[in-house]
Coordinates of C-alpha atoms in Angstrom, one line a residue:
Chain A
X1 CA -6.0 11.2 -28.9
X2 CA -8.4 10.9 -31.6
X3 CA -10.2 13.5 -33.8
X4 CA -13.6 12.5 -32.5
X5 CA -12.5 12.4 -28.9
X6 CA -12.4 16.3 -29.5
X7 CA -15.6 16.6 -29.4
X8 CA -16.2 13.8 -26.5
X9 CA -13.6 14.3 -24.4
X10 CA -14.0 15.5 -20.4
X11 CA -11.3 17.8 -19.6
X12 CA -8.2 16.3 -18.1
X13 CA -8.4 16.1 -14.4
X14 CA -5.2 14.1 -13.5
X15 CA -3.3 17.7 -12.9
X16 CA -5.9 18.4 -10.6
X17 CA -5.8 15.2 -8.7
X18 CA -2.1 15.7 -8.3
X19 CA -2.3 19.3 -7.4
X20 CA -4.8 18.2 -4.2
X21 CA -2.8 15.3 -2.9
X22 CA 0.5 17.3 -3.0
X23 CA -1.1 20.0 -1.0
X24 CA -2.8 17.7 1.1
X25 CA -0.1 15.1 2.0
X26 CA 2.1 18.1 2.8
X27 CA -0.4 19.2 5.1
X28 CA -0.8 15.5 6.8
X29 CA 3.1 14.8 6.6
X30 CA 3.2 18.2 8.6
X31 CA 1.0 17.7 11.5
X32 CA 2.5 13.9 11.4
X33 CA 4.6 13.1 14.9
X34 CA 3.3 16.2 16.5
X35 CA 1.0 15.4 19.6
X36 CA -2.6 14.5 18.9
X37 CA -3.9 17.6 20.4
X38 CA -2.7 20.4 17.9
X39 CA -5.6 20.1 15.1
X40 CA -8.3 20.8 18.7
X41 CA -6.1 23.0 20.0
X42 CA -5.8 25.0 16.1
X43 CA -9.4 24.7 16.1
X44 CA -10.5 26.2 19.2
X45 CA -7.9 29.4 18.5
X46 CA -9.5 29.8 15.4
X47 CA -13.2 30.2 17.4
X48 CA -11.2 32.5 19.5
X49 CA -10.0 34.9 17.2
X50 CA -12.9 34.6 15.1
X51 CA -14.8 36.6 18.2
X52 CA -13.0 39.7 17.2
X53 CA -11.5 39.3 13.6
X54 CA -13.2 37.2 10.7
X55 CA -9.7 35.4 9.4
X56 CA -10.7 32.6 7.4
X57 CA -9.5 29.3 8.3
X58 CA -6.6 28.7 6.8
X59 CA -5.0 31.7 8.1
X60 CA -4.4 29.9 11.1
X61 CA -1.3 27.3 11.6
X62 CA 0.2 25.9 14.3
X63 CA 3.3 24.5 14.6
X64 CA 5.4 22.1 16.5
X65 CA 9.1 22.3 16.0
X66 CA 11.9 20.3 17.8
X67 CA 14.9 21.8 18.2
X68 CA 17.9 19.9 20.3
X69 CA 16.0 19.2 23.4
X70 CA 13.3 21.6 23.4
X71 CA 9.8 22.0 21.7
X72 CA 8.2 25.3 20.1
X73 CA 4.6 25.8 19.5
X74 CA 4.6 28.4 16.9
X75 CA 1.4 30.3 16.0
X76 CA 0.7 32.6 13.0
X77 CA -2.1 34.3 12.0
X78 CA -3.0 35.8 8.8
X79 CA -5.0 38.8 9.6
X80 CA -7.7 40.3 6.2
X81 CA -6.3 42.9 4.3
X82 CA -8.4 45.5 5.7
X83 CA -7.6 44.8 8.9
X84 CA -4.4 46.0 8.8
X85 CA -5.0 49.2 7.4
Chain B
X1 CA 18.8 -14.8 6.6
X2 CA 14.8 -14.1 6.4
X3 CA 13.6 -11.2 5.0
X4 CA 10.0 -10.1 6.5
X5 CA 7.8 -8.2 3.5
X6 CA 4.5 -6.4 4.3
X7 CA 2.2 -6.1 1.7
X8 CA 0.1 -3.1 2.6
X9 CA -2.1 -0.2 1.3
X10 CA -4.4 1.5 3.7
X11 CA -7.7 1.4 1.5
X12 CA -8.9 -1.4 0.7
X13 CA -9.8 -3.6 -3.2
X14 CA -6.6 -2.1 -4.5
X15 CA -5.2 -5.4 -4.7
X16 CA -2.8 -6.5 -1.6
X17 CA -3.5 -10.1 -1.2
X18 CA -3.8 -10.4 -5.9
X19 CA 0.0 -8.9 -5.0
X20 CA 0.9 -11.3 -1.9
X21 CA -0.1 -14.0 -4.3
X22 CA 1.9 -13.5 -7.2
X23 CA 5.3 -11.9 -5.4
X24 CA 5.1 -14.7 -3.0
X25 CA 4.8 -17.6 -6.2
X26 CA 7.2 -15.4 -8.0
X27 CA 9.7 -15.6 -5.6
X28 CA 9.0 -19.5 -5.4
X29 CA 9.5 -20.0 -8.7
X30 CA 13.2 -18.6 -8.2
X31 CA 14.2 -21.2 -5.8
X32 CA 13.4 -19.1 -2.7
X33 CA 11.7 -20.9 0.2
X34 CA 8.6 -18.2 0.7
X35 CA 5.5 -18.2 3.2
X36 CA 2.5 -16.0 2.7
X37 CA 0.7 -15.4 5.9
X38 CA -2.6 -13.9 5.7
X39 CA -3.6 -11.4 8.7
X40 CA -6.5 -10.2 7.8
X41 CA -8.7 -12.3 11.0
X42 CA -11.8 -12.6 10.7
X43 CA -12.2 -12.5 6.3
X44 CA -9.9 -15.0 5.3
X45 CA -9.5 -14.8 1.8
X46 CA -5.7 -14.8 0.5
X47 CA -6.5 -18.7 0.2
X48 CA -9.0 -18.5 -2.2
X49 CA -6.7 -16.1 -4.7
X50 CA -3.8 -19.0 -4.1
X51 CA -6.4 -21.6 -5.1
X52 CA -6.0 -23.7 -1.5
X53 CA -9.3 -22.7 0.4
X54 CA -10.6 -26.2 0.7
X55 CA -7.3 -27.4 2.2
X56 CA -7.3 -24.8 5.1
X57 CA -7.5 -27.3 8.2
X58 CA -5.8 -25.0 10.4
X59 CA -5.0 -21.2 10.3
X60 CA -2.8 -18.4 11.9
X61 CA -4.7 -18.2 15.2
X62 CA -4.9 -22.0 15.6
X63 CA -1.5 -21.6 15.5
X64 CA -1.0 -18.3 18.0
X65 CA -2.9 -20.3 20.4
X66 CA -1.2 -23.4 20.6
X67 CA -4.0 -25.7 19.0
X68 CA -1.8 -27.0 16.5
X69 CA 1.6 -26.9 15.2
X70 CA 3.1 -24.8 12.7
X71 CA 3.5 -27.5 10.5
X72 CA 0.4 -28.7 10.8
X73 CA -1.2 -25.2 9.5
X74 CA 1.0 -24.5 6.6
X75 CA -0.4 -25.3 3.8
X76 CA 2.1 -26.7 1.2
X77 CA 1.1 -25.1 -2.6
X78 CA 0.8 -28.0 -5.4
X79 CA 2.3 -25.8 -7.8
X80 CA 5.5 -24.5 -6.5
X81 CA 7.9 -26.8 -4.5
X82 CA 8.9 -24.1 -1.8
X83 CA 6.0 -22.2 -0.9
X84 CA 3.5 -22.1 2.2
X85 CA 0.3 -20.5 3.2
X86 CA -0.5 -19.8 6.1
X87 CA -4.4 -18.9 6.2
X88 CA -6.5 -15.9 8.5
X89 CA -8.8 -17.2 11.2
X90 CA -12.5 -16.5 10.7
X91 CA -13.2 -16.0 14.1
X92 CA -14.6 -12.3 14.9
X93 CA -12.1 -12.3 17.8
X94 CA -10.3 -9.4 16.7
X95 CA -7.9 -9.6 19.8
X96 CA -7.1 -13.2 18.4
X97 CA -3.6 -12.0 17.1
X98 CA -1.2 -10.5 19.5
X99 CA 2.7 -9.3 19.1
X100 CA 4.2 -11.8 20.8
X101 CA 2.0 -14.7 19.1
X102 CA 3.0 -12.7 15.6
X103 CA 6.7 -13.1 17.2
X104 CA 6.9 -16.6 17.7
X105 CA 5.1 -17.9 14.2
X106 CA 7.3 -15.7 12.7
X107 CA 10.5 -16.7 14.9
X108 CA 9.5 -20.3 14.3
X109 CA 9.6 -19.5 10.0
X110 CA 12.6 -18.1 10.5
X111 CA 14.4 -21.2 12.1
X112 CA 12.5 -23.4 9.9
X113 CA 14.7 -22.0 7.3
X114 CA 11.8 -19.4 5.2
X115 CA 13.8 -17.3 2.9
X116 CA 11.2 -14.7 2.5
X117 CA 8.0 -14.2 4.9
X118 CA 5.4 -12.1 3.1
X119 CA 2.6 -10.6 5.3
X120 CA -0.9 -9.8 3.6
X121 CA -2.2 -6.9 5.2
X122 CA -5.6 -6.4 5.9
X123 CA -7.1 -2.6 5.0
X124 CA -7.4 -0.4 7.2
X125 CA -5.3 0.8 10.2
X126 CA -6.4 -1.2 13.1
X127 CA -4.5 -4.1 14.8
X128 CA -4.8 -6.5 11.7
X129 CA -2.8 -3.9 9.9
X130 CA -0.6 -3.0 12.7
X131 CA 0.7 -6.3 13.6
X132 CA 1.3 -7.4 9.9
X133 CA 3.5 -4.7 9.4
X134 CA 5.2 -4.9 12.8
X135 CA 8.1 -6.7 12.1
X136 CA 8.9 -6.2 8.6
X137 CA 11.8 -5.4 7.1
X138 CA 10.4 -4.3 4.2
X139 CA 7.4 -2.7 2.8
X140 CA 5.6 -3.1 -0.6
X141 CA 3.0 -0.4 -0.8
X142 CA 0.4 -1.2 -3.3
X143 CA -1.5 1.9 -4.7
X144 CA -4.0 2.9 -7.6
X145 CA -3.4 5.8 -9.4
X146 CA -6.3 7.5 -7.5
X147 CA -6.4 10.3 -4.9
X148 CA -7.8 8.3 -1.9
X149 CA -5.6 5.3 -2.2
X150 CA -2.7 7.5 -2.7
X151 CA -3.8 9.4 0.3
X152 CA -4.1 6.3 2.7
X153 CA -1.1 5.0 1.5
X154 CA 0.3 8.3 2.7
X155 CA -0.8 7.6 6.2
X156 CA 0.6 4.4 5.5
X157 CA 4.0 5.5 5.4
X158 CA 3.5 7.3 8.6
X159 CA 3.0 4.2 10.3
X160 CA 5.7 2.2 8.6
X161 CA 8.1 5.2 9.9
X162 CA 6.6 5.4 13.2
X163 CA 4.9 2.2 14.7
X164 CA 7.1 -0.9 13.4
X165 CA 10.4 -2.8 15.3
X166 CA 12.8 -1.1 13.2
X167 CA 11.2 2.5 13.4
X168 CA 11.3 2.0 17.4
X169 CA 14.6 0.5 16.9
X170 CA 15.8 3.7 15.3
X171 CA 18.1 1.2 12.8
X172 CA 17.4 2.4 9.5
X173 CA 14.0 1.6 9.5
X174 CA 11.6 -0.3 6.8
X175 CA 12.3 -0.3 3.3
X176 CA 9.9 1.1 1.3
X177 CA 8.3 0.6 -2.0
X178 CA 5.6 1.2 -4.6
X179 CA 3.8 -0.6 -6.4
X180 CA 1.1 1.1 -8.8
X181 CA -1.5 -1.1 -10.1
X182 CA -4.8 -0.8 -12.2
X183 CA -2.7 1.3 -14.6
X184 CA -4.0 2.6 -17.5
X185 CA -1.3 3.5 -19.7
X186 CA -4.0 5.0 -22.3
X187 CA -5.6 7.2 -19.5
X188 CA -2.6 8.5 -18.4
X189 CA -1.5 9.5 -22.1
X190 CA -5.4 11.3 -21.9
X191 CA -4.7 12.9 -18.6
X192 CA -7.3 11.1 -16.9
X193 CA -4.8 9.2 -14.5
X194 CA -2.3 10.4 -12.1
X195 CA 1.1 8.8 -13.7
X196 CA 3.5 6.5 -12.3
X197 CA 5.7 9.8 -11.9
X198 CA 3.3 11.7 -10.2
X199 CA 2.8 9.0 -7.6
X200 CA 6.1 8.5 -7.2
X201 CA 6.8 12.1 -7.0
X202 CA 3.6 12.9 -4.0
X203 CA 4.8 9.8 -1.9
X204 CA 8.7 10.0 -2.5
X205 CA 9.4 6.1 -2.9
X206 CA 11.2 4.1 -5.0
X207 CA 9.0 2.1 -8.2
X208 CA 9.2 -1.3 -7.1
X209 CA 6.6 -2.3 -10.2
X210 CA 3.9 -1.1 -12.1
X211 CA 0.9 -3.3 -13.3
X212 CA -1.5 -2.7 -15.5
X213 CA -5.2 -2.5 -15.3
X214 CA -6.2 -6.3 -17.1
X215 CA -9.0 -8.4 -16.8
X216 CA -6.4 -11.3 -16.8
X217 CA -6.5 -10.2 -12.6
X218 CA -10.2 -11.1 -12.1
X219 CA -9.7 -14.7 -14.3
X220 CA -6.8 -15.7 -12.0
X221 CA -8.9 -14.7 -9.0
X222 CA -11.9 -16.9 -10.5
X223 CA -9.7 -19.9 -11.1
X224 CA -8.1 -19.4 -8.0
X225 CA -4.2 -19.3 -9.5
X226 CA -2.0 -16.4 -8.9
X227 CA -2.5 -14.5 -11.7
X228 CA 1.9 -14.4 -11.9
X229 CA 1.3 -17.7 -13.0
X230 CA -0.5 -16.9 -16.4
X231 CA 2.2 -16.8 -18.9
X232 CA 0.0 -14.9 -21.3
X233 CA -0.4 -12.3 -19.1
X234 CA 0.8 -8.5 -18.8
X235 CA 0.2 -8.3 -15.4
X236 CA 2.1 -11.7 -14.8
X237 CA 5.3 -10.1 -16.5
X238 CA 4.7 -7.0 -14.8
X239 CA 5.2 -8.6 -11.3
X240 CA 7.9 -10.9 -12.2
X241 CA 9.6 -8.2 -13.1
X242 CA 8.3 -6.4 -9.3
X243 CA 10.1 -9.7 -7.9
X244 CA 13.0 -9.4 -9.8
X245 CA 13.4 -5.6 -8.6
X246 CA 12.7 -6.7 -5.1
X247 CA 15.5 -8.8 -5.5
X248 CA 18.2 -6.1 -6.2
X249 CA 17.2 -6.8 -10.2
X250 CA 17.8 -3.6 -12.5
X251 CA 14.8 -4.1 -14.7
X252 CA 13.4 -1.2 -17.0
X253 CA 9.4 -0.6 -16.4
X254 CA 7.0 -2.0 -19.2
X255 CA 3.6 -1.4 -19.7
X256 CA 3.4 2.4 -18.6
X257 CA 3.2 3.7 -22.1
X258 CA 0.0 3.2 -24.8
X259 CA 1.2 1.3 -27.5
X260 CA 1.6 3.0 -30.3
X261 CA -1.7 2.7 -32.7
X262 CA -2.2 3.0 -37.0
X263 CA -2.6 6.4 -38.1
X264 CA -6.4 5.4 -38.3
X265 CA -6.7 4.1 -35.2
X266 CA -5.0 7.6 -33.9
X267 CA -7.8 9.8 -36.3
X268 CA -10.6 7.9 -35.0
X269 CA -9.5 7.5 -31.4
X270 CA -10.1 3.4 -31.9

């Protein structure tokens, strides 16, 4: 780096590149194999909940998990803070 | 004993068929007995980066569909003694390719004694993609250091774990690996450019080779001669030393770091 890039220079954005691909190939690996209906079926519970509590949407996730010879759909929702109180 | 290499990416212009071309001469040049089939039906164009287009009498469909012979399509290279293109169709038949017509071309390279079948993949995910991947044994993974090519290349691996012979074989499946190119060692030292181990370290494979970002690429493409071939070239050392890697070679990686500059050079950012 030179002296004069100083003043030129855009802010280094290769750290934030990285940062959104790991987060977003986690997310892809994860829904990867599971059947093709589980990113509807997340988004219509979402519209569901949202009737009666305002979660945002990534409080949502739904989950597919084999274990020897049987399937589990696991669903968690992350309610607001205020909610719980 | 045949080994079946995809050369594939998921987005396209990063530089699968440049790669075909020069890992397909540079295993030629060792001796090897190497096709390079083209599957991308429909825009044929690995035989205008191997310099043959106005010998293409014949192509892959022709071939599938029993118009001509296998012999008769391959097209013999002028440069290298054992190598052999086998060019896309153009038609916009995109049901022209099936498995079992990929099968038999490729059963019939096998017995005709190929050492190495490399399989230009077109972009994309559809049925071009699908069947050149297929039956490989291996995988070379081309990706810039960029977020959507490392992305699709992502979804790539998906595929290569899930819809070839050897995934639905369940025997160990397809050997992957990456290869990075249009790398800019200087905009990785900036922070710019997502680095070799930042790739690797987001898609978990092994550095098969890195290349560096060179006009030397567009010349070789204009002159229609692998740019492996131009032995004043970065980029041509960089993938002889991919082939020699893909070969079982331990060979250190060059050209990831700036070189170093004159303490001038460094004040005034020259």
């Amino acid at each position: 780096m030179g002296l004069l890039d100083l003043f030129r220079r855009t802010p280094p954005s290769a750290h934030v590149a990285k940062e959104r691909l790991r987060i977003i190939v986690a997310q892809e690996r994860g829904n990867r194999g599971g059947p093709d209906y589980l990113p509807l079926l997340r988004r219509e519970l979402l519209e569901v909940i949202r009737k009666y509590v305002n979660v945002d949407p990534d409080a949502i996730q739904v989950n597919l998990e084999r274990e020897d010879g049987h399937e589990v759909l696991e669903l968690s929702v992350a309610l607001p803070e205020k909610m719980r109180a | 004993m045949t080994e079946i290499i995809v050369v594939t990416s998921g987005k396209g212009g990063v530089g699968k068929t440049t790669t075909s071309a020069s890992i397909a001469c540079g295993l030629a040049r060792r001796g090897k007995r190497v096709a390079v089939i083209d599957f991308d039906i429909g825009l044929r164009n690995l035989d205008l980066i191997m310099g043959c287009e106005r010998r293409v009498v014949y192509d892959f469909v022709n071939v599938i569909q029993g118009e001509c012979t296998l012999k008769q399509a391959l097209i013999k290279d002028k440069r290298l003694e054992n190598l052999f293109v086998l060019a896309a169709s153009q038609t916009r038949d995109k049901d022209a390719l099936s498995v079992e017509g990929v099968r038999r071309v490729l059963d019939e390279l096998i017995a005709d004694g190929f050492e190495y079948i490399l399989c230009d993949s077109p972009a994309g995910i559809e049925k071009g993609a699908h069947l050149a991947m297929y039956y490989a044994d291996r995988a070379v993974v081309v990706v810039n250091p960029e977020v959507s090519s490392v992305r699709d290349s992502d979804r790539i691996l998906g595929l290569l774990a899930s819809k070839t012979q050897h995934a639905e074989k369940g025997d160990g499946g397809v050997k992957e690996h990456l290869l990075l190119t249009r790398y800019s060692p200087r905009r990785v030292a900036t922070g710019e450019m997502l680095s070799v181990t930042d790739v690797k370290e987001i898609l978990g494979l092994d550095v098969v080779g890195v290349i560096p970002e060179s006009t030397d690429v567009l010349s070789a493409s204009n002159a229609g001669t692998p740019v492996i071939l131009n032995e004043n070239s970065d980029v041509a050392r960089a993938y002889e030393d991919a082939v020699a890697r893909l070969l079982g070679e331990s060979v250190p990686l060059r050209f990831i770091e700036e070189p170093k500059k004159g303490f001038f050079a460094r004040l005034f950012g020259g």
